[in-house]
XYZ file of C-alpha atoms in Angstrom:
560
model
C 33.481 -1.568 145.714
C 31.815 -1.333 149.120
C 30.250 -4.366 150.431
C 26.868 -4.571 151.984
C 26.254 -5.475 155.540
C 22.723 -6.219 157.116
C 20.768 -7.566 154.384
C 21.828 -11.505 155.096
C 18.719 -13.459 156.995
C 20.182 -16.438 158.140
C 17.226 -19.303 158.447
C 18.360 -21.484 161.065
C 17.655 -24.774 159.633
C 17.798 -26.881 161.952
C 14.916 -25.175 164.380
C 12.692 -24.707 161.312
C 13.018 -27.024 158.784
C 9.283 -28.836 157.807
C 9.072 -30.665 161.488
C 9.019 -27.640 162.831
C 5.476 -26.254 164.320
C 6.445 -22.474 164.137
C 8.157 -20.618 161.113
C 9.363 -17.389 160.490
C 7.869 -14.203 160.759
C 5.518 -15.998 163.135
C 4.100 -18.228 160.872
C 2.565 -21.884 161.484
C 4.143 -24.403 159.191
C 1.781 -27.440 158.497
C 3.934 -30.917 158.940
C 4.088 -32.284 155.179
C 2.544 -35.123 154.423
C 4.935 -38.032 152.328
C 4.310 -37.700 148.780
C 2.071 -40.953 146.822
C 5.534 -41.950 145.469
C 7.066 -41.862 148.157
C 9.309 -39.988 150.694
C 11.709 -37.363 150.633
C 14.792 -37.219 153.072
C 18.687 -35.689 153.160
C 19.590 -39.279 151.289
C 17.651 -37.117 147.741
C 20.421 -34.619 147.693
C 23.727 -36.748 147.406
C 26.391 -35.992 145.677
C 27.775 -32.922 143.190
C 25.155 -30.424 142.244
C 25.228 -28.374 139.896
C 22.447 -24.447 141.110
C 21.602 -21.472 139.536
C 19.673 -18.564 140.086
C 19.112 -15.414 138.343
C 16.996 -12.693 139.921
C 16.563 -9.113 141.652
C 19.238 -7.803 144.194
C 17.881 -6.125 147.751
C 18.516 -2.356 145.612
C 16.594 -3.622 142.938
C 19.739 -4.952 140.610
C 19.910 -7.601 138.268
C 22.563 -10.314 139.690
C 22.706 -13.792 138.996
C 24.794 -16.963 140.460
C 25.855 -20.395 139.296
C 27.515 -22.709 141.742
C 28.292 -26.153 142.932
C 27.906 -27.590 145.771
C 28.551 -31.430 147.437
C 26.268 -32.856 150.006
C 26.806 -35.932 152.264
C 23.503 -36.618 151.741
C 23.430 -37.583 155.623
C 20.922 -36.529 158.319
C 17.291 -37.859 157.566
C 15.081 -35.243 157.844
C 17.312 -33.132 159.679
C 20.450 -31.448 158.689
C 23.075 -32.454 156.340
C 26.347 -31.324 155.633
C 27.690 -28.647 152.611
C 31.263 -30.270 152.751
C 32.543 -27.835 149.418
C 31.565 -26.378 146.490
C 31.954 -23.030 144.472
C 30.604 -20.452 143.309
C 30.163 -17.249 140.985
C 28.152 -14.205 141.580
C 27.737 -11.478 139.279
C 26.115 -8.409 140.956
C 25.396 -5.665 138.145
C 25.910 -3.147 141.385
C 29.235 -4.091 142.179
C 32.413 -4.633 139.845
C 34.299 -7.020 139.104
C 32.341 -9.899 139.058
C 33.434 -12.905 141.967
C 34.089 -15.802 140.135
C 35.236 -19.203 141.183
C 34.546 -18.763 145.080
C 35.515 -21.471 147.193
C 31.973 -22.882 149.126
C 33.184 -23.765 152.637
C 32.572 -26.707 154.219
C 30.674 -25.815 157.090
C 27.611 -25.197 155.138
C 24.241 -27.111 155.806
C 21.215 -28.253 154.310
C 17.850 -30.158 154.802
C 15.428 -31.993 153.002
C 11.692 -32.116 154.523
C 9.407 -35.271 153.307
C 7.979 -33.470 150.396
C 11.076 -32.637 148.806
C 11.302 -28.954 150.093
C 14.064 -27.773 151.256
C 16.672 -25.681 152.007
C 20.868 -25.023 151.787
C 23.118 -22.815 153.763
C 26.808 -21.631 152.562
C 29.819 -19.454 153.170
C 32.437 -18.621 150.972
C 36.296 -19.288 152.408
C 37.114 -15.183 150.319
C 34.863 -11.787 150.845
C 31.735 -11.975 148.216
C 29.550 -9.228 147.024
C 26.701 -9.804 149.022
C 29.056 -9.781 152.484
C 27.831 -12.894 154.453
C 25.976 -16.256 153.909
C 23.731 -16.791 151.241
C 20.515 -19.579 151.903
C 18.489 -20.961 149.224
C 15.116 -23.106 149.401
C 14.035 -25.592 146.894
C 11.793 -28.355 145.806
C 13.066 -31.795 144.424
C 11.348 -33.528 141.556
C 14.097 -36.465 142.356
C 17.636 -37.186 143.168
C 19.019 -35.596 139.818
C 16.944 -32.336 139.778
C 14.960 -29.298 141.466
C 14.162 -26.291 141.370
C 15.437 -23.287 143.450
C 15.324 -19.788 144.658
C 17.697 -17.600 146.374
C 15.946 -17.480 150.269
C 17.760 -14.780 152.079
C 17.975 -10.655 152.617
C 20.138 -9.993 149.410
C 18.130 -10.436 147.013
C 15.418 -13.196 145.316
C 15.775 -15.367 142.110
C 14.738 -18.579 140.553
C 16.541 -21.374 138.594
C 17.635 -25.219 139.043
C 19.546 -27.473 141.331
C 20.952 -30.142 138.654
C 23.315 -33.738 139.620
C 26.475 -33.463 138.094
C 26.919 -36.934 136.740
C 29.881 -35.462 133.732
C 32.258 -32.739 134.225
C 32.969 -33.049 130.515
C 32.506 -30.934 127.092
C 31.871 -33.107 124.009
C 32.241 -31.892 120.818
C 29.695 -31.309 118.592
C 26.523 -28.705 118.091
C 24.874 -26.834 121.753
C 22.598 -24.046 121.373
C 21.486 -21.750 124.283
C 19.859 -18.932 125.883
C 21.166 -16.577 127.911
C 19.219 -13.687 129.492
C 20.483 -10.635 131.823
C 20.964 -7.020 130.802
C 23.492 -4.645 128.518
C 23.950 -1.925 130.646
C 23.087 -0.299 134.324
C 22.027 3.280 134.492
C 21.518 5.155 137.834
C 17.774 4.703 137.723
C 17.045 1.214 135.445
C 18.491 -2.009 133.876
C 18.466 -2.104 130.294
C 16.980 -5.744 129.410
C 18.737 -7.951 126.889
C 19.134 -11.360 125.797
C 20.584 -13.815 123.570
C 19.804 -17.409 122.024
C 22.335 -19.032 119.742
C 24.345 -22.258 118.920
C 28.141 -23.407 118.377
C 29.364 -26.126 117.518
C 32.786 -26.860 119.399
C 35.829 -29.369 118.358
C 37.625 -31.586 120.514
C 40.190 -28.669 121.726
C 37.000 -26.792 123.053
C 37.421 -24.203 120.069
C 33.978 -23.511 117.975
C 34.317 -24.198 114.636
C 31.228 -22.765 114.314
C 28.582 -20.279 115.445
C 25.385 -18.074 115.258
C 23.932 -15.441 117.629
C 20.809 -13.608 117.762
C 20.761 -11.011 120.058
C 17.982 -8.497 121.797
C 19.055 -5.511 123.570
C 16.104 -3.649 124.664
C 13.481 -4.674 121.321
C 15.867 -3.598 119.258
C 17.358 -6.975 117.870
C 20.773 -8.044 115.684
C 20.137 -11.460 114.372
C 22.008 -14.454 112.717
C 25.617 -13.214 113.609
C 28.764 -14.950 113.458
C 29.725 -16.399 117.126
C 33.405 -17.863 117.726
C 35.628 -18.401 120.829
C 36.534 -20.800 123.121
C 34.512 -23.255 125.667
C 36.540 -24.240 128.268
C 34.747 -25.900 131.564
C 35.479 -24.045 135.011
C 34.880 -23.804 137.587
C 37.474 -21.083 137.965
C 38.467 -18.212 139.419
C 40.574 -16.930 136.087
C 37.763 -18.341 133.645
C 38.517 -18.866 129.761
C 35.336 -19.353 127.760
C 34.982 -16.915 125.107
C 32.183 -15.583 122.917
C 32.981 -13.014 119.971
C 30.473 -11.645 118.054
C 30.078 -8.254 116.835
C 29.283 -7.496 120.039
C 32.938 -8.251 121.193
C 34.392 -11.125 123.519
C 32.103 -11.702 126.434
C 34.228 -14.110 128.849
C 32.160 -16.660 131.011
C 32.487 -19.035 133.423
C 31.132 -22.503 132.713
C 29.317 -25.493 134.640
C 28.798 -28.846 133.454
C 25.891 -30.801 134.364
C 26.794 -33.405 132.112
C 28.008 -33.518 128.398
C 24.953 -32.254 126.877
C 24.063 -29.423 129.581
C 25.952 -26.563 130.830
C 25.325 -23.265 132.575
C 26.825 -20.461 131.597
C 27.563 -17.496 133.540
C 29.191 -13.815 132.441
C 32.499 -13.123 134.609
C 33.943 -10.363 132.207
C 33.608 -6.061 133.551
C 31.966 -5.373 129.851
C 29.312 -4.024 131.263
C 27.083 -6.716 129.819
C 25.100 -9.244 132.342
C 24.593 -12.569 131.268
C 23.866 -16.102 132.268
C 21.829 -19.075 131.347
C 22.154 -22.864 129.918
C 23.479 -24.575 126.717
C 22.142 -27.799 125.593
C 23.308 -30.264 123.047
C 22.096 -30.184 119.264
C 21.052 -33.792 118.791
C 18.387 -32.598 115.627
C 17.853 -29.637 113.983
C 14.500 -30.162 112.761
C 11.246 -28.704 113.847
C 8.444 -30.889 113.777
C 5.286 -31.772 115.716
C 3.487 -30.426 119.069
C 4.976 -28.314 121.322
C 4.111 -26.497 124.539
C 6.077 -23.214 124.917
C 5.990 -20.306 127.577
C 7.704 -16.657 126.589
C 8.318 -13.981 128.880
C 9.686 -10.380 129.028
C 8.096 -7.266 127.455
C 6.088 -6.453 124.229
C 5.404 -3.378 123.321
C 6.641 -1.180 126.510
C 4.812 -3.763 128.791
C 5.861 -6.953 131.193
C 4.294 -9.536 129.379
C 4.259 -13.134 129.169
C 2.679 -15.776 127.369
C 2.219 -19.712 126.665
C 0.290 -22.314 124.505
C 0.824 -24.875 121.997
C 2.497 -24.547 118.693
C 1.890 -27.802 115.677
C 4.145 -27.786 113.329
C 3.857 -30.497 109.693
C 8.098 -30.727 110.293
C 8.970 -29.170 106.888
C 7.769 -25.207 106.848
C 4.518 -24.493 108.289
C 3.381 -23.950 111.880
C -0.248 -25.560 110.977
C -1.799 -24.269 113.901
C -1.588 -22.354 117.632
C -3.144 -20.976 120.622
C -2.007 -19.339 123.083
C -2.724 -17.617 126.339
C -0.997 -14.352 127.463
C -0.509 -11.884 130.566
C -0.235 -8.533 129.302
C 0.445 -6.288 131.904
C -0.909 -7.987 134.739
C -4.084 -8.134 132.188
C -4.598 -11.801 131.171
C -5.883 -12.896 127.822
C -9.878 -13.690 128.239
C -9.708 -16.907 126.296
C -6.939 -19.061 123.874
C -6.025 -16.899 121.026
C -5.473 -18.909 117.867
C -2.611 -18.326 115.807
C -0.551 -19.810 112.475
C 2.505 -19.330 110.949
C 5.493 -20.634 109.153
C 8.770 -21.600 110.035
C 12.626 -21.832 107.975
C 14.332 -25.124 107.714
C 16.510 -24.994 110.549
C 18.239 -27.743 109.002
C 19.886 -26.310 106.086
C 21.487 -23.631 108.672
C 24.611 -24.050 111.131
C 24.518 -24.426 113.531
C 20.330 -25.051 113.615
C 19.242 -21.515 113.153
C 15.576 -21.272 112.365
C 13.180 -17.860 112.252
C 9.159 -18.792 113.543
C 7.139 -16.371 111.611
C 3.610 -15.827 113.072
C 0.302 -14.421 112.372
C -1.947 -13.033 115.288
C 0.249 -13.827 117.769
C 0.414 -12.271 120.824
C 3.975 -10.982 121.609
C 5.774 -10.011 118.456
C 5.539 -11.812 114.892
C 9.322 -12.793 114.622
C 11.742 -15.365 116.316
C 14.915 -17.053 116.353
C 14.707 -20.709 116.945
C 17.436 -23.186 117.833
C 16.243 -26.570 118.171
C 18.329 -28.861 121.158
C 17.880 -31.554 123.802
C 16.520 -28.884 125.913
C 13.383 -27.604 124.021
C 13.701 -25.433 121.246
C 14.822 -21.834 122.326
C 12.920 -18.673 121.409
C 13.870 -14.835 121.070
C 11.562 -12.240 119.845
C 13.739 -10.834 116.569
C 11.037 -7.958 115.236
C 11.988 -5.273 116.679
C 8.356 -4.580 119.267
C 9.338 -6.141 122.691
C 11.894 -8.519 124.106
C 10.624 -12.149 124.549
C 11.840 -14.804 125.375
C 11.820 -18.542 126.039
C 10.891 -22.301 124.800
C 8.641 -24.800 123.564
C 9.041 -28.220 124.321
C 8.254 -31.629 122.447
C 4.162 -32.870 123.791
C 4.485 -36.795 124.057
C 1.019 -36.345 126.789
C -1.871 -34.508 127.229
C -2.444 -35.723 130.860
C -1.854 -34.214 134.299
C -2.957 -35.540 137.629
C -4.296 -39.213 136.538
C -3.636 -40.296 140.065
C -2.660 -38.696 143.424
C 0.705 -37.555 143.039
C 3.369 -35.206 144.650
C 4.161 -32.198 142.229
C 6.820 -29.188 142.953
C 6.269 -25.993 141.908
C 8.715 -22.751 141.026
C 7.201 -19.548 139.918
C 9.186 -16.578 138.924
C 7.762 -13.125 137.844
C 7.011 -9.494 138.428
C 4.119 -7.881 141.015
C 3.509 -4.742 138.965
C 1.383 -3.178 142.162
C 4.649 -3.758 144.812
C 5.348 -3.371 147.673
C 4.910 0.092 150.076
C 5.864 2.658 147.852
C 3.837 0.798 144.818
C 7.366 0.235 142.921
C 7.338 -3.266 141.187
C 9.140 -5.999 142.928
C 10.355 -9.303 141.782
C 8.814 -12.605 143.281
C 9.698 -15.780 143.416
C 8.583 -18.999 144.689
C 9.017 -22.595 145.511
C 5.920 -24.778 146.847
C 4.442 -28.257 146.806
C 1.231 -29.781 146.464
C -0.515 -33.342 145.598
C -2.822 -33.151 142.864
C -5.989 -35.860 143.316
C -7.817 -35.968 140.407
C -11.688 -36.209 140.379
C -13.058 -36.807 136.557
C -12.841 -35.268 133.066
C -9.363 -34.035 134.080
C -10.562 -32.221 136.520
C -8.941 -32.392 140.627
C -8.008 -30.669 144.146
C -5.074 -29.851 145.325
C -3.936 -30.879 148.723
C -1.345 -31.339 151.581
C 0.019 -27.580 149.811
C 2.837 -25.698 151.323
C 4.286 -22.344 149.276
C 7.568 -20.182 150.444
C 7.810 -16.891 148.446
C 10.731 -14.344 148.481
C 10.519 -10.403 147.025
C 13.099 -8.279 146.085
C 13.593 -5.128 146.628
C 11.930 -5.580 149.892
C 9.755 -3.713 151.883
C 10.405 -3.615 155.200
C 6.871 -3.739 156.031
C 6.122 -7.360 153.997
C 8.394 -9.265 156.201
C 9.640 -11.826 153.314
C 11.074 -14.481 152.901
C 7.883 -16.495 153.734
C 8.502 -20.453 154.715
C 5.697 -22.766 155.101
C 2.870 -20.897 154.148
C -0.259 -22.889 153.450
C -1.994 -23.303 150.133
C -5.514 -24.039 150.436
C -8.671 -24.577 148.666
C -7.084 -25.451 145.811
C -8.792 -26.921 142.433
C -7.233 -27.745 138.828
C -9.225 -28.398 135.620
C -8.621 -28.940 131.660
C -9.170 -25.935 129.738
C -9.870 -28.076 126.582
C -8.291 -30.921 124.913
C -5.358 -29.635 123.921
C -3.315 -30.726 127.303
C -3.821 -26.967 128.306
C -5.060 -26.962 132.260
C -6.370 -23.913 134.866
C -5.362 -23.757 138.171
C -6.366 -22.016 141.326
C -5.794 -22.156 144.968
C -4.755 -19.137 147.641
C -1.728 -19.430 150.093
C -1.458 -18.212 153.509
C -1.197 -18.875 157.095
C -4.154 -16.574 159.049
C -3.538 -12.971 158.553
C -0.536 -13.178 156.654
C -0.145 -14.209 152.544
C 2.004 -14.641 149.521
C 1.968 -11.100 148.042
C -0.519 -12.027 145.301
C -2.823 -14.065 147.924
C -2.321 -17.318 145.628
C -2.017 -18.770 142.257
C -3.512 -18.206 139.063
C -1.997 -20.266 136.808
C -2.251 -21.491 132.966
C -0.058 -24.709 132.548
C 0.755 -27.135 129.918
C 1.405 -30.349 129.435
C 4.617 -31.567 127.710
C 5.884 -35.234 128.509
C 3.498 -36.288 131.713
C 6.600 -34.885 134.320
C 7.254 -31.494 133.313
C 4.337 -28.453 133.192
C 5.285 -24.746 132.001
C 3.113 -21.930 132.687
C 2.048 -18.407 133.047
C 0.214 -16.572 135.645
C -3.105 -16.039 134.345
C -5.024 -13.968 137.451
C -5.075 -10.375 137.586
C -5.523 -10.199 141.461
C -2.463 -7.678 141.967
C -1.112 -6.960 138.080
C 1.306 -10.183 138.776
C 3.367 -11.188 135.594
C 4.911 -14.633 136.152
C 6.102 -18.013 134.530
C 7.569 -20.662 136.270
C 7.097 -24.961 135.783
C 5.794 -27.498 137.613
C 7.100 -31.003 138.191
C 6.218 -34.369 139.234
C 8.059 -35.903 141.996
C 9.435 -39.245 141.614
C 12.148 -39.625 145.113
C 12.684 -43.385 144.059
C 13.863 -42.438 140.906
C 17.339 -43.406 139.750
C 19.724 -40.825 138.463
C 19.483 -42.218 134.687
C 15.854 -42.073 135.087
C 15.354 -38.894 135.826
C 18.055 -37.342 133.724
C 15.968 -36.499 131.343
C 13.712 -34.259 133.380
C 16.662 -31.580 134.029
C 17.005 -31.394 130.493
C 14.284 -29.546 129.909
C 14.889 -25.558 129.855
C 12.982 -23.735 132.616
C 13.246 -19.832 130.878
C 14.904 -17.408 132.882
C 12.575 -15.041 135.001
C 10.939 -12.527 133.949
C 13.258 -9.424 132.428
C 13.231 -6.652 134.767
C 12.530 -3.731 132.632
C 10.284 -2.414 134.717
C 12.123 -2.933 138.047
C 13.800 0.569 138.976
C 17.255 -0.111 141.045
C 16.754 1.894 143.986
C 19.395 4.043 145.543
C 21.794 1.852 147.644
C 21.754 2.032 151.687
């Protein structure tokens, strides 16, 4: 398959990187100020590390990547060394799939004061995208971030995760896995799967369920077997049979109870996303969720609290959606009921749900990393989590908080397709009374894809500005506003919008909730804690971030 030449933007690094006073495309990047708790440097990223990103190619593809990298964690604020690493793309444009890549160790990276960043590799063998790829991210702490792809091929979100265990235990994982089923000349056909296994000491699974949503029309509670077998690798060996077939994958361990998976077979089929480990299978309590995808023929996405009494009944809800680029006016409430997820193997539970905003049925599989959701009733194709509420606060005191946010612009770019954005910023909150604060000290880089030649992305260092936050109600649910741009030139939306939600006092999902442009997005945001020890801020990475936004309504444009 033909390899494509001219799309890489290489950022030089070391002329630009958050000391600089002039950015790309002509932009002036304000000098960060430190975090509250303290600073960032090259020292924060040390060690293995375990990225992914899933996204939209330059021609309007689906593609996704999981990799590994090692930095020497050397350099202050300046540049670091990539000494090795690997890495597996899977392009829906080009086949086969390039798994198990060897990272070369001439790549680079930097880490500015306020935990942005960015990493530079090669590959030692020819990849898909035909040149170096870059990708920028924010650090929460030493163990995770978050992370989108920062160069001409293409733009996607995801994680950048410390490998502290290459190792598979046995025992019960469930996951979520998001991508597409097929590629026609004009569109991506949008699917996606949440499940659980539960593997022996051999790697084999012993046993298995898989629910699975190709396009709103879903298959639910099948049997799953195979093989898990940790790669890296350029032959990879993990198996999934359902009545789907075998879907091969490659794997990455983050540590026992967290791996990435990623879709190395030629069946057509595009997948990739994380497993967690099964440490309960009961549903019980608060929980902040976010969803994302489409519901009846439109890009949707939507996020609230669900209370549960922990034996069958969801007792109460409300939630706030984006239909459309339409958000809802106020919290819808909602109720429900739930199965005993329990008395089914591997943890298989079915939320059903009355005046809810995004489809009435989904499967549920409870696990250290939230408890994952996919729409099952047949009228759209969400999907997500909802994650355990232990706090209602945000913002107490001034505090450094990262920020990823991954979505569809409906309105586009030039010839009004829609495009995919993504971004990565950072911003202390200060709060005022009644949980109410400004933002400051804000910087936001956004990438599109496809790109218009005219928009000039990737942005770096882009200002965000006049920025307020504020509790909705008492619920943990906040509002938050605040534009972005340097001058004349802005993040395609102008700013955020945003709808966020509590959780555990260090981790925030939410939705976009302005209609500025018709922007769909979700995305998280995270406190920053740079003193943080690895076992401390384990934890933290543990919790899903959903996959972006499903690109059913992302055309693939004719390649150059």
């Amino acid at each position: 398959m033909s390899v494509r030449n001219g799309f890489v933007l290489l950022l030089a690094l070391s002329a630009l990187l958050f000391l600089a006073a002039c950015g790309n495309n002509g932009n002036s990047i304000s000098i960060p100020v430190p975090p509250p708790s303290g600073n960032f440097s090259n020292s924060n990223l040390n060690g293995t590390y375990v990225f992914s990103v899933s996204g939209t190619d330059v021609n309007g593809a689906p593609y996704a990547i999981v990799g590994m990298i090692a930095a020497n964690g050397s350099g202050g604020n300046g540049r670091g060394g990539i000494t090795g690493g690997t890495i597996d793309i899977n392009d829906s444009e080009f086949t086969p799939s390039a798994p198990g890549l060897t990272i070369s160790s001439s790549g680079f990276y930097s880490v500015g004061v306020d935990g942005r960043g960015t990493f530079t590799i090669g590959t030692t063998a020819a990849n898909p995208f035909g040149g170096n790829m870059t990708f920028d991210f924010v650090l929460s702490s030493s163990s995770h971030g978050l992370i989108t792809e920062f160069d001409g091929n293409g733009s996607g979100s995801g994680t950048i995760d410390l490998q502290t265990a290459n190792t598979l235990s046995p025992g019960a994982y469930a996951f979520s896995f998001s991508g597409i089923s097929a590629l026609t000349s004009t569109s991506a056909i949008p699917a996606a799967a949440v499940g659980g296994f539960t593997v022996g000491s051999g790697g084999a699974i012993t046993a298995g369920a898989l629910d699975f949503n190709n396009q709103d029309a879903a298959t639910t509670n099948q049997a799953l077997t195979g093989t898990v077998a940790l790669g890296p690798s350029t032959t990879p060996s993990t198996t999934l049979t359902s009545a789907f077939g075998t879907l091969t994958f490659d794997v990455y361990a983050i540590d026992a109870s967290h791996l990435k998976f990623i879709e190395t077979d030629s069946s057509g089929v595009l997948l990739s996303g994380d497993a967690f480990s099964q440490t309960s299978a009961t549903i019980s309590g608060t929980m902040a969720f976010t969803l994302a995808g489409s519901y009846l023929g439109n890009t949707a996405a939507a996020g609230g609290f669900i209370v549960t009494d922990g034996t069958a009944t969801i007792t109460s809800g409300s939630e706030d959606y984006n239909n459309n680029g339409g958000p809802s006016p106020a919290p819808v409430a909602f109720s429900g009921s739930y199965t005993a997820a329990g008395s089914l193997i591997p943890g298989r539970s079915v939320l059903t749900l009355s005046s809810f905003f995004g489809g009435s049925s989904y499967a549920a599989y409870p696990s250290s990393g939230g408890l994952l959701l996919l729409e099952i009733d047949g009228t759209g194709l969400m999907v997500g989590a909802a994650y355990p509420q232990s706090t209602t606060a945000f913002g107490a005191t001034s505090q450094g908080y990262g920020l990823n946010l991954s979505g569809i612009n409906l309105s586009g770019v030039g010839n009004g397709s829609a495009v995919e954005v993504d971004d990565i910023a950072q911003f202390t909150a200060s709060a005022i009374s009644g949980g109410a604060g400004t933002l400051t000290n804000g910087i936001i880089d956004e990438n599109i894809a496809p790109n218009g030649v005219s928009v000039g992305a990737p942005f770096l260092g882009l200002a965000l500005s006049s920025g307020t936050y504020g509790a909705i109600d008492a619920t943990g649910r906040y509002g938050l506003t605040v534009t972005a741009g340097n001058g004349s030139i802005s993040t395609l939306n102008g700013g955020l919008g945003l709808t966020f939600y509590a959780a555990d006092g260090t981790t925030f999902p939410f939705i976009e909730t302005d209609n500025a442009t018709g922007q769909v997005a979700t995305g998280v945001i995270v406190l920053q804690t740079p003193a943080a020890s690895a076992s401390a801020a384990a934890a933290q990475s543990h919790l899903f971030i959903p996959q972006p936004l499903i690109r059913s309504r992302i055309a693939r444009r004719k390649k150059n």
